[in-house]
Coordinates of C-alpha atoms in Angstrom, one line a residue:
X1 CA 0.0 0.0 0.0
X2 CA 1.3 3.4 -1.0
X3 CA 0.5 5.2 2.3
X4 CA 2.3 2.5 4.3
X5 CA 5.4 2.9 2.2
X6 CA 5.3 6.7 2.5
X7 CA 4.8 6.5 6.3
X8 CA 7.7 4.0 6.5
X9 CA 10.0 6.5 4.7
X10 CA 8.9 9.4 6.9
X11 CA 9.6 7.5 10.1
X12 CA 13.0 6.3 8.7
X13 CA 14.0 9.9 7.9
X14 CA 13.0 11.1 11.4
X15 CA 15.2 11.0 14.6
X16 CA 13.3 7.8 15.5
X17 CA 14.4 6.1 12.3
X18 CA 18.0 7.1 12.9
X19 CA 18.0 5.9 16.6
X20 CA 16.7 2.5 15.6
X21 CA 18.8 2.4 12.4
X22 CA 15.9 1.8 10.1
X23 CA 16.6 1.4 6.4
X24 CA 16.7 4.7 4.7
X25 CA 17.6 6.6 7.9
X26 CA 21.1 7.4 6.7
X27 CA 22.7 5.8 9.8
X28 CA 26.1 4.2 8.9
X29 CA 24.8 0.9 10.4
X30 CA 21.3 1.0 9.1
X31 CA 19.7 -2.4 9.1
X32 CA 18.6 -3.6 5.7
X33 CA 14.9 -4.6 5.4
X34 CA 13.9 -2.8 8.6
X35 CA 10.7 -0.7 8.1
X36 CA 8.4 0.8 10.7
X37 CA 5.2 -1.2 10.0
X38 CA 7.2 -4.4 9.5
X39 CA 8.7 -3.9 13.0
X40 CA 5.2 -3.5 14.5
X41 CA 3.9 -6.6 12.8
X42 CA 7.0 -8.6 14.0
X43 CA 6.4 -7.4 17.6
X44 CA 2.8 -8.7 17.5
X45 CA 4.0 -12.0 16.1
X46 CA 6.5 -12.3 19.0
X47 CA 3.9 -11.5 21.6
X48 CA 1.5 -14.2 20.4
X49 CA 4.4 -16.7 20.4
X50 CA 5.3 -15.7 24.0
X51 CA 1.8 -15.0 25.5
X52 CA 1.5 -18.4 27.0
X53 CA 4.1 -17.4 29.7
X54 CA 1.4 -15.3 31.4
X55 CA -0.6 -18.4 32.3
X56 CA 2.2 -20.9 32.6
X57 CA 4.6 -18.9 34.8
X58 CA 1.9 -17.7 37.2
X59 CA 0.5 -21.2 37.5
X60 CA 3.9 -22.8 38.2
X61 CA 5.1 -20.2 40.7
X62 CA 1.8 -20.1 42.5
X63 CA 2.4 -23.8 43.4
X64 CA 4.9 -22.5 46.0
X65 CA 2.1 -20.8 47.9
X66 CA 4.2 -17.6 47.8
X67 CA 4.0 -15.9 51.2
X68 CA 0.9 -17.9 52.3
X69 CA 1.2 -19.6 55.7
X70 CA 0.2 -23.2 56.0
X71 CA -1.9 -24.1 59.1
X72 CA -3.0 -27.6 57.9
X73 CA -1.7 -29.4 61.0
X74 CA -0.3 -33.0 61.1
X75 CA -3.2 -34.3 58.9
X76 CA -2.4 -31.8 56.1
X77 CA 1.2 -30.7 56.5
X78 CA 1.5 -29.0 53.1
X79 CA -2.1 -27.8 52.9
X80 CA -3.2 -29.8 49.9
X81 CA -6.9 -29.4 50.9
X82 CA -6.7 -26.5 53.4
X83 CA -9.3 -24.1 52.2
X84 CA -7.8 -21.0 53.7
X85 CA -4.4 -21.8 52.2
X86 CA -5.8 -22.6 48.8
X87 CA -7.7 -19.2 48.7
X88 CA -4.4 -17.5 49.6
X89 CA -2.6 -19.4 46.8
X90 CA -5.2 -18.4 44.3
X91 CA -4.6 -14.7 45.2
X92 CA -0.8 -15.3 44.8
X93 CA -1.5 -16.7 41.2
X94 CA -3.4 -13.5 40.4
X95 CA -0.5 -11.4 41.7
X96 CA 1.9 -13.4 39.5
X97 CA -0.2 -12.8 36.4
X98 CA 0.2 -9.1 37.0
X99 CA 3.9 -9.5 37.9
X100 CA 4.7 -11.6 34.8
X101 CA 2.9 -9.2 32.5
X102 CA 4.5 -6.1 34.1
X103 CA 8.1 -7.4 34.1
X104 CA 7.8 -8.8 30.6
X105 CA 6.5 -5.4 29.4
X106 CA 9.2 -3.4 31.1
X107 CA 12.1 -5.6 30.2
X108 CA 11.1 -6.1 26.5
X109 CA 10.4 -2.4 26.1
X110 CA 13.8 -1.4 27.6
X111 CA 15.7 -4.1 25.6
X112 CA 14.3 -2.5 22.4
X113 CA 14.7 1.1 23.4
X114 CA 18.3 0.9 24.8
X115 CA 19.9 -2.1 23.1
X116 CA 18.0 -1.8 19.8
X117 CA 17.6 -5.6 19.5
X118 CA 14.4 -7.4 18.3
X119 CA 14.6 -9.7 21.4
X120 CA 11.9 -9.8 24.0
X121 CA 12.2 -10.9 27.7
X122 CA 10.0 -12.7 30.2
X123 CA 10.4 -15.0 33.2
X124 CA 12.3 -18.0 32.0
X125 CA 10.8 -21.5 31.6
X126 CA 12.9 -24.1 33.4
X127 CA 14.2 -21.6 35.9
X128 CA 10.6 -20.9 37.1
X129 CA 10.2 -24.7 37.6
X130 CA 13.5 -25.0 39.5
X131 CA 12.5 -22.0 41.6
X132 CA 9.0 -23.5 42.4
X133 CA 9.7 -27.2 42.8
X134 CA 13.3 -27.5 43.9
X135 CA 14.2 -24.3 45.8
X136 CA 10.9 -23.3 47.4
X137 CA 9.0 -26.5 46.9
X138 CA 5.3 -27.3 46.5
X139 CA 3.4 -25.2 49.0
X140 CA 6.7 -24.1 50.6
X141 CA 7.9 -27.6 51.3
X142 CA 11.4 -27.0 50.0
X143 CA 14.6 -26.0 51.7
X144 CA 14.3 -22.2 51.1
X145 CA 11.2 -20.0 51.8
X146 CA 9.7 -18.0 48.9
X147 CA 10.9 -14.7 50.2
X148 CA 14.5 -15.9 50.8
X149 CA 14.6 -17.4 47.3
X150 CA 13.5 -14.0 45.8
X151 CA 16.4 -12.4 47.7
X152 CA 18.8 -14.8 46.0
X153 CA 17.4 -13.8 42.6
X154 CA 17.6 -10.1 43.5
X155 CA 21.3 -10.5 44.4
X156 CA 22.0 -12.6 41.4
X157 CA 20.6 -9.9 39.1
X158 CA 23.1 -7.4 40.3
X159 CA 26.0 -9.8 40.2
X160 CA 25.0 -10.6 36.6
X161 CA 24.9 -6.8 36.0
X162 CA 28.5 -6.5 37.2
X163 CA 29.7 -9.4 35.1
X164 CA 28.1 -8.0 32.0
X165 CA 29.6 -4.5 32.7
X166 CA 33.1 -5.9 33.1
X167 CA 32.8 -8.4 30.2
X168 CA 33.2 -11.5 32.4
X169 CA 29.8 -12.9 31.4
X170 CA 31.1 -14.1 28.0
X171 CA 34.1 -15.7 29.6
X172 CA 32.1 -17.6 32.2
X173 CA 29.7 -18.9 29.6
X174 CA 32.6 -20.1 27.5
X175 CA 34.3 -21.8 30.4
X176 CA 31.5 -24.4 30.6
X177 CA 32.2 -27.4 28.3
X178 CA 30.1 -27.5 25.2
X179 CA 28.7 -30.9 25.9
X180 CA 27.4 -29.7 29.3
X181 CA 25.8 -26.6 27.8
X182 CA 23.9 -28.7 25.3
X183 CA 23.0 -31.3 27.9
X184 CA 21.6 -28.6 30.1
X185 CA 19.1 -27.7 27.4
X186 CA 18.0 -31.3 26.9
X187 CA 17.8 -32.0 30.7
X188 CA 15.7 -29.0 31.4
X189 CA 13.4 -30.0 28.5
X190 CA 12.9 -33.4 30.2
X191 CA 12.3 -31.7 33.5
X192 CA 9.6 -29.5 32.0
X193 CA 8.1 -32.5 30.3
X194 CA 7.8 -34.4 33.6
X195 CA 6.1 -31.4 35.2
X196 CA 3.7 -31.3 32.2
X197 CA 2.7 -34.9 32.7
X198 CA 1.9 -34.6 36.4
X199 CA -1.1 -33.3 38.3
X200 CA -0.1 -30.0 39.9
X201 CA 0.9 -28.1 36.7
X202 CA 0.1 -30.6 34.0
X203 CA -2.5 -32.9 32.5
X204 CA -2.2 -35.5 35.3
X205 CA -0.9 -38.4 33.2
X206 CA 1.7 -39.5 35.8
X207 CA 1.9 -39.6 39.6
X208 CA 4.4 -40.7 42.2
X209 CA 4.1 -44.3 43.2
X210 CA 5.2 -46.7 46.0
X211 CA 6.7 -49.8 44.4
X212 CA 8.0 -47.7 41.4
X213 CA 9.1 -44.1 41.2
X214 CA 6.2 -43.2 38.8
X215 CA 3.1 -44.8 37.5
X216 CA 0.2 -44.1 35.1
X217 CA -2.5 -41.9 36.5
X218 CA -5.2 -39.8 34.8
X219 CA -8.1 -40.5 37.2
X220 CA -10.5 -37.9 38.5
X221 CA -9.5 -36.3 41.8
X222 CA -12.5 -38.0 43.5
X223 CA -11.1 -41.4 42.6
X224 CA -7.7 -40.9 44.1
X225 CA -6.8 -43.2 47.0
X226 CA -6.7 -40.8 50.0
X227 CA -4.0 -42.9 51.7
X228 CA -1.5 -43.7 48.9
X229 CA -2.5 -40.8 46.5
X230 CA -2.6 -43.3 43.6
X231 CA -5.3 -44.0 41.0
X232 CA -7.1 -47.4 41.2
X233 CA -6.4 -49.5 38.1
X234 CA -10.0 -49.3 36.9
X235 CA -10.0 -45.4 37.0
X236 CA -6.7 -44.7 35.3
X237 CA -7.0 -42.5 32.1
X238 CA -10.7 -41.8 32.9
X239 CA -10.3 -38.1 33.8
X240 CA -12.0 -36.0 31.0
X241 CA -9.7 -33.0 31.6
X242 CA -6.8 -35.3 30.7
X243 CA -8.2 -36.0 27.2
X244 CA -9.2 -32.4 26.6
X245 CA -5.6 -31.4 27.4
X246 CA -4.2 -34.1 25.2
X247 CA -6.3 -33.5 22.1
X248 CA -7.2 -29.8 22.3
X249 CA -4.1 -28.6 24.0
X250 CA -1.6 -31.1 22.5
X251 CA -2.6 -32.7 19.3
X252 CA -4.3 -29.6 17.9
X253 CA -1.5 -27.3 18.9
X254 CA 1.1 -29.6 17.2
X255 CA -1.0 -29.6 14.0
X256 CA -1.2 -25.8 14.0
X257 CA 2.6 -25.6 14.5
X258 CA 3.2 -28.1 11.7
X259 CA 1.3 -25.7 9.4
X260 CA 3.2 -22.8 10.9
X261 CA 0.1 -21.0 12.2
X262 CA 1.2 -18.0 14.2
X263 CA 0.2 -18.2 17.8
X264 CA -0.4 -21.9 17.7
X265 CA 0.5 -22.4 21.4
X266 CA -1.7 -19.7 22.7
X267 CA -4.6 -21.0 20.5
X268 CA -4.5 -24.4 22.1
X269 CA -4.4 -22.8 25.6
X270 CA -7.4 -20.6 24.7
X271 CA -9.5 -23.5 23.3
X272 CA -9.0 -25.7 26.4
X273 CA -9.7 -22.8 28.7
X274 CA -12.9 -21.9 27.0
X275 CA -14.1 -25.5 27.3
X276 CA -13.2 -25.5 31.0
X277 CA -14.8 -22.2 32.0
X278 CA -18.5 -23.1 32.0
X279 CA -19.7 -24.2 35.5
X280 CA -21.6 -27.4 36.2
X281 CA -19.6 -29.6 33.8
X282 CA -17.2 -32.5 34.5
X283 CA -14.3 -30.4 33.2
X284 CA -15.0 -27.1 34.8
X285 CA -12.2 -25.0 36.3
X286 CA -14.8 -23.4 38.7
X287 CA -16.4 -26.2 40.9
X288 CA -19.0 -25.2 43.4
X289 CA -16.6 -24.9 46.3
X290 CA -15.3 -21.9 48.3
X291 CA -12.1 -21.8 46.1
X292 CA -14.1 -22.3 42.9
X293 CA -16.6 -19.6 43.8
X294 CA -13.7 -17.2 44.6
X295 CA -12.0 -17.9 41.3
X296 CA -15.2 -17.5 39.3
X297 CA -16.0 -14.2 40.9
X298 CA -12.6 -12.9 39.9
X299 CA -12.9 -14.4 36.4
X300 CA -16.3 -12.6 35.8
X301 CA -14.5 -9.2 36.1
X302 CA -12.8 -9.9 32.7
X303 CA -11.1 -6.6 32.5
X304 CA -9.5 -5.4 35.7
X305 CA -6.2 -4.2 37.0
X306 CA -5.2 -6.6 39.8
X307 CA -3.0 -4.9 42.3
X308 CA -0.2 -7.1 43.7
X309 CA -0.8 -7.7 47.3
X310 CA 1.1 -10.8 48.5
X311 CA 4.3 -11.0 46.4
X312 CA 5.5 -7.4 46.2
X313 CA 8.9 -6.6 47.8
X314 CA 8.8 -9.6 50.2
X315 CA 12.5 -10.2 50.2
X316 CA 14.1 -11.4 53.5
X317 CA 17.7 -10.7 54.2
X318 CA 18.2 -12.9 57.2
X319 CA 19.6 -15.7 55.1
X320 CA 22.2 -17.1 57.5
X321 CA 20.1 -20.2 58.5
X322 CA 19.6 -21.1 54.8
X323 CA 23.3 -20.5 53.9
X324 CA 24.1 -23.6 52.0
X325 CA 20.8 -23.9 50.1
X326 CA 20.7 -20.1 49.6
X327 CA 24.2 -20.3 48.0
X328 CA 23.3 -23.3 45.8
X329 CA 20.2 -21.5 44.5
X330 CA 22.1 -18.3 43.9
X331 CA 24.9 -20.1 41.9
X332 CA 22.4 -22.1 39.9
X333 CA 20.3 -19.1 39.0
X334 CA 23.4 -17.2 38.0
X335 CA 24.9 -20.0 36.0
X336 CA 21.7 -20.9 34.1
X337 CA 20.9 -17.2 33.5
X338 CA 24.4 -16.7 32.0
X339 CA 24.0 -19.7 29.6
X340 CA 20.4 -19.0 28.8
X341 CA 20.7 -15.2 28.1
X342 CA 24.0 -15.5 26.3
X343 CA 22.8 -18.4 24.1
X344 CA 19.5 -16.8 23.2
X345 CA 20.9 -13.3 22.5
X346 CA 23.7 -14.7 20.3
X347 CA 21.2 -17.0 18.4
X348 CA 18.8 -14.1 17.8
X349 CA 21.5 -11.6 16.9
X350 CA 22.8 -14.0 14.3
X351 CA 19.3 -14.6 13.1
X352 CA 18.8 -10.9 12.7
X353 CA 22.3 -10.5 11.1
X354 CA 23.7 -8.0 13.6
X355 CA 26.7 -10.0 14.6
X356 CA 30.2 -8.4 14.3
X357 CA 32.2 -10.8 12.1
X358 CA 35.5 -9.9 13.8
X359 CA 34.7 -10.0 17.5
X360 CA 31.7 -12.4 17.1
X361 CA 29.9 -10.0 19.4
X362 CA 26.7 -8.1 18.5
X363 CA 25.8 -4.4 18.7
X364 CA 24.7 -3.3 22.1
X365 CA 25.7 -6.6 23.7
X366 CA 26.8 -5.0 27.0
X367 CA 23.6 -2.9 27.3
X368 CA 21.5 -5.9 26.4
X369 CA 23.0 -8.0 29.2
X370 CA 22.7 -5.1 31.6
X371 CA 19.0 -4.7 30.7
X372 CA 18.4 -8.4 31.3
X373 CA 20.3 -8.2 34.7
X374 CA 18.4 -5.2 36.0
X375 CA 15.1 -6.9 34.9
X376 CA 16.0 -10.0 36.9
X377 CA 16.3 -7.9 40.1
X378 CA 13.2 -5.8 39.4
X379 CA 11.2 -9.0 38.6
X380 CA 12.2 -10.4 42.0
X381 CA 10.7 -7.4 43.7
X382 CA 7.4 -8.2 42.0
X383 CA 7.7 -11.9 43.1
X384 CA 8.8 -13.4 39.8
X385 CA 11.6 -15.9 39.0
X386 CA 14.5 -14.7 36.8
X387 CA 13.8 -12.9 33.6
X388 CA 15.6 -13.9 30.4
X389 CA 15.6 -13.5 26.7
X390 CA 13.1 -15.7 24.8
X391 CA 13.9 -17.7 21.7
X392 CA 10.2 -17.1 20.7
X393 CA 11.6 -13.7 19.7
X394 CA 12.6 -15.6 16.5
X395 CA 8.9 -15.5 15.5
X396 CA 9.2 -11.7 15.3
X397 CA 12.5 -11.8 13.5
X398 CA 11.0 -14.3 11.0
X399 CA 8.3 -11.7 10.3
X400 CA 11.0 -9.2 9.4
X401 CA 11.9 -7.7 12.8
X402 CA 15.4 -6.3 12.8
X403 CA 15.4 -3.4 15.4
X404 CA 14.3 -2.6 18.9
X405 CA 10.9 -1.4 17.7
X406 CA 9.9 -5.1 17.5
X407 CA 10.7 -5.7 21.2
X408 CA 9.1 -2.4 22.2
X409 CA 5.9 -3.5 20.4
X410 CA 5.9 -6.8 22.2
X411 CA 6.4 -4.9 25.5
X412 CA 3.4 -2.7 24.8
X413 CA 1.3 -5.8 24.2
X414 CA 2.4 -7.3 27.5
X415 CA 1.5 -4.0 29.2
X416 CA -2.1 -4.1 27.8
X417 CA -2.4 -7.7 29.0
X418 CA -1.9 -6.5 32.6
X419 CA -5.6 -5.3 32.5
X420 CA -6.8 -8.8 31.6
X421 CA -5.5 -10.6 34.7
X422 CA -8.9 -12.2 35.4
X423 CA -8.6 -14.1 32.1
X424 CA -5.0 -15.2 32.4
X425 CA -5.5 -16.2 36.1
X426 CA -8.3 -18.6 35.1
X427 CA -6.4 -20.8 32.7
X428 CA -6.4 -24.4 34.1
X429 CA -3.3 -26.6 34.4
X430 CA -4.6 -29.1 31.9
X431 CA -4.5 -26.2 29.3
X432 CA -0.8 -25.5 29.9
X433 CA 0.4 -29.0 30.7
X434 CA 0.9 -30.0 27.0
X435 CA 2.6 -26.7 26.4
X436 CA 5.3 -27.8 28.8
X437 CA 5.6 -31.1 27.0
X438 CA 5.9 -29.3 23.6
X439 CA 8.5 -26.9 24.9
X440 CA 10.4 -29.9 26.3
X441 CA 10.3 -31.6 22.9
X442 CA 11.6 -28.5 21.1
X443 CA 14.6 -28.5 23.4
X444 CA 15.4 -32.1 22.6
X445 CA 16.9 -31.2 19.3
X446 CA 20.1 -30.1 21.1
X447 CA 20.8 -33.7 21.9
X448 CA 21.9 -34.3 18.3
X449 CA 24.7 -31.7 18.7
X450 CA 26.3 -33.4 21.7
X451 CA 29.6 -35.2 20.8
X452 CA 28.6 -38.8 21.4
X453 CA 31.8 -40.1 19.7
X454 CA 34.1 -39.3 22.7
X455 CA 33.0 -40.7 26.0
X456 CA 34.7 -37.9 28.0
X457 CA 32.1 -35.6 26.5
X458 CA 29.2 -38.0 26.1
X459 CA 28.9 -39.6 29.5
X460 CA 28.9 -36.3 31.6
X461 CA 26.3 -35.0 29.1
X462 CA 24.2 -38.1 29.6
X463 CA 24.4 -37.9 33.4
X464 CA 23.4 -34.2 33.2
X465 CA 20.4 -35.0 31.0
X466 CA 19.2 -37.9 33.2
X467 CA 19.9 -36.4 36.6
X468 CA 17.8 -33.2 36.1
X469 CA 14.3 -34.9 35.7
X470 CA 15.1 -37.9 37.9
X471 CA 16.3 -35.8 40.8
X472 CA 13.7 -33.1 40.0
X473 CA 16.5 -30.5 40.2
X474 CA 18.4 -28.5 37.6
X475 CA 21.2 -27.8 40.1
X476 CA 21.8 -31.5 40.9
X477 CA 22.0 -32.4 37.3
X478 CA 24.5 -29.6 36.6
X479 CA 26.7 -30.5 39.6
X480 CA 26.7 -34.2 38.6
X481 CA 27.6 -33.5 35.0
X482 CA 30.3 -30.9 35.6
X483 CA 31.9 -33.0 38.4
X484 CA 32.0 -36.1 36.2
X485 CA 33.4 -34.1 33.3
X486 CA 36.2 -32.7 35.4
X487 CA 37.0 -36.1 37.0
X488 CA 37.2 -38.0 33.7
X489 CA 39.1 -35.4 31.6
X490 CA 41.5 -34.6 34.4
X491 CA 42.4 -38.2 34.9
X492 CA 42.9 -38.6 31.1
X493 CA 45.2 -35.5 31.2
X494 CA 47.2 -36.8 34.2
X495 CA 47.7 -40.2 32.6
X496 CA 48.8 -38.6 29.4
X497 CA 51.3 -36.4 31.1
X498 CA 52.7 -39.1 33.4
X499 CA 53.1 -41.5 30.5
X500 CA 54.8 -38.9 28.4
X501 CA 52.0 -38.8 25.9
X502 CA 52.1 -42.6 25.2
X503 CA 48.8 -43.6 26.9
X504 CA 45.9 -41.7 25.5
X505 CA 42.3 -42.7 24.5
X506 CA 42.4 -43.9 20.8
X507 CA 39.8 -41.3 19.7
X508 CA 40.9 -38.4 21.9
X509 CA 41.1 -36.3 18.7
X510 CA 37.3 -36.4 18.5
X511 CA 37.0 -34.6 21.8
X512 CA 35.2 -31.2 21.8
X513 CA 37.8 -28.4 21.9
X514 CA 37.8 -26.4 25.1
X515 CA 39.4 -23.1 25.8
X516 CA 38.9 -20.0 28.0
X517 CA 40.2 -17.7 25.3
X518 CA 37.9 -15.5 23.3
X519 CA 38.4 -13.9 19.9
X520 CA 38.2 -10.1 20.4
X521 CA 39.4 -10.5 24.0
X522 CA 37.6 -10.9 27.3
X523 CA 36.8 -7.2 27.8
X524 CA 33.6 -5.7 26.4
X525 CA 34.0 -3.4 23.3
X526 CA 33.3 -0.3 25.4
X527 CA 36.1 -1.1 27.8
X528 CA 38.5 -1.8 24.9
X529 CA 37.7 1.7 23.4
X530 CA 38.1 3.3 26.8
X531 CA 41.5 1.7 27.4
X532 CA 42.5 2.9 23.9
X533 CA 41.8 6.5 25.1
X534 CA 38.7 7.2 23.0
X535 CA 36.6 9.9 24.6
X536 CA 33.4 8.6 22.9
X537 CA 34.0 5.1 24.1
X538 CA 30.3 4.6 24.5
X539 CA 29.8 4.7 20.7
X540 CA 30.2 1.5 18.7
X541 CA 33.0 1.2 16.2
X542 CA 31.8 1.1 12.5
X543 CA 31.4 -2.4 11.2
X544 CA 33.4 -2.8 7.9
X545 CA 31.5 -5.8 6.6
X546 CA 28.7 -8.0 7.7
X547 CA 28.0 -11.4 6.3
X548 CA 25.1 -11.5 3.8
X549 CA 24.6 -15.2 4.2
X550 CA 20.8 -15.9 4.1
X551 CA 19.3 -16.2 7.6
X552 CA 18.2 -19.8 7.1
X553 CA 21.6 -20.9 5.9
X554 CA 23.4 -19.0 8.7
X555 CA 21.2 -20.6 11.4
X556 CA 21.7 -24.0 9.9
X557 CA 25.5 -23.6 10.1
X558 CA 25.6 -22.1 13.6
X559 CA 26.0 -25.2 15.7
X560 CA 28.7 -27.1 13.8
X561 CA 30.7 -24.1 12.6
X562 CA 31.3 -22.4 16.0
X563 CA 32.6 -25.5 17.8
X564 CA 35.1 -26.2 15.0
X565 CA 36.8 -22.8 14.4
X566 CA 37.2 -21.6 18.0
X567 CA 34.5 -18.9 17.8
X568 CA 32.2 -18.3 20.8
X569 CA 29.6 -21.0 20.7
X570 CA 25.9 -20.4 20.3
X571 CA 24.8 -22.1 23.5
X572 CA 21.9 -24.5 23.2
X573 CA 18.4 -23.1 23.6
X574 CA 16.6 -23.9 26.9
X575 CA 13.1 -24.7 27.8
X576 CA 11.4 -21.7 26.2
X577 CA 13.9 -21.2 23.5
X578 CA 12.2 -22.4 20.4
X579 CA 9.6 -20.7 18.3
X580 CA 6.5 -22.4 17.0

C-alpha cells in the first residue's frame, strides 16, 4: 500500500528512524529490510508466540504458595486441601499474572529502546520450575522460603549486571564445556516434560508411586486413594480433563505448529480454557466450592487491574540459617541465566544478522545483558523468577523484525495484558500441561549436537540430562555432569602427562575443543575503546563488513561451525527457546 510505504519512509528519515537504524535513515549501520510497520507486525507475532508465559509462569510459581502460611496441622502438613491456604494461593496466582505481564512489558520495552535488539524478555521457563519445585518446593515444602529465594534472585541480578559490565559474562559462559551446555538444554526439557505430565501443573498423566518411582494416573480427583494418593487401576485414564488437554491442548497445537500457524501455542491454551470455563460440567475449572466460587467471581470481572498484594517486595535478608541452600540456589540461578541469556541473544542476533564478524559480538551486547540483569532484580521485587531473553523472539524476526521497535511493540502488548489478569489467572493446568511437553520436545533437538563419539564428553552430558528430571533438580544435574566431566578429563590428562603422551584414548582427537580464550578478548567493546583512550568510548565502532549469508543458511551452520573454528559457541536453547 502506498501510504504504508510513504509512512515508513517518513519514520525512517526522522530521529526515531536514525535511533533504531531503520533502512533509509542514513545511519552508517542502518539495518537492511527494517521498516516501521514491519517492525510493528513482527512485535505482534513475537507477543503471540510468548503470551503463554502469562498463564504458565503464574501457575507454576503459585504452586509454591508464595507468602501464604500453611496451618494444615499434622493431617495436612503442606495444605493440599486446606481451604484458607488454597484461597491465599489463588490470590498469589493473580498477583503473579500481573507481575509476569509487568516485568515482561518493562524488560522487553527497555531491551528494544536501549539495546535496539528485536529480542523480548519474560520470566524463563525451566528456571521458574526450578524455583518453584526445587528451591521453594510445592506449598513451601522446599529448603528455602519463597521470600528468601527471591532475595537470591535479587542479588543474582546485580551480580549478573557487574559481570556484564566488566565483560566476564562471556568468559564464564565459554568456560562451561560445550557438551554440558547442550545437555543442560535437553535435561531442562525433560524436567519440564515431567512437570507437564503430572497433576499440579500438567495434565495428570503421571503420579508418584510406592513400588516404582512413577506410574500411570489420569483418574478424576474424586477417585484418588486418600492414603496412597494413587489411582485405582479401573479409574486410570478416565479423567475427562486429561483427554481435553491431550487432544485440544496437545494434538491440535502440534498440527497448527506443523502448518506454521502464528500463535499456535496460545490458540491451544485458549481452546482448552474456553471448554473448561462453564460451571456445572465435569471439566469445569470453577467447581461449586469456596475456592471455585472465589476464582469464578474474579474471572467474571474480565477486564480489571489486579494490584499485587502478596508478592510485592517480600525479600528477606536474614539468610544465615539457609546459607548452603541459599548459596546453591544463587549459583544455579546465575549459571543458568548466563548460559540462557547468552545463548538466546547470540542466536537471535545472528538470526537478525547484527553479529560483528571480527569479535563475534553483537551491537549493544553489554547494554542488552545489563537490561536483562536489572530486569531480573526488578522482577524479583514483583515476586517473579529470573527474567531472560526468549527464543520465541525468533517468531518476530521471522516476520521481518530487525530493530528494537519489535521488542518495544511486544512490551506494549504485555502492558495491555496487565488489565486482563482475570482471564489469564483462570487458565487451568490441563490447558498448559501440554505446552510444557511441547517446549520440552523442542529443546530435545540439542541432543543431536552433543559429541557422542568421545565418552569424555558423552557420559557427563548423559548424566546431566538424566539427573535433572530424575532428581527433580536442575542444580543437581549440573553438579553431577560438571563434576564427572572434570573427573574423567582430568584423569585422562594426568595419565597422558605421566606417560609422556604414550597412553591416551584412541579417539581423543574427537574430543570437543575447550578453551577459555575468546576472539576479540575478554573485555567488552566499550572497555577496549576506553582503554585505547577514546573519549566517545560509548559509541560503537563502525562495522566494515557484515555477512550477507541468508538467515536460514546462517542458522543451519551455527551449531557445527562455531565449535570447530574456535569462535564463541551459540549455547543450546533452553526450555522456552524455540519458536512455534
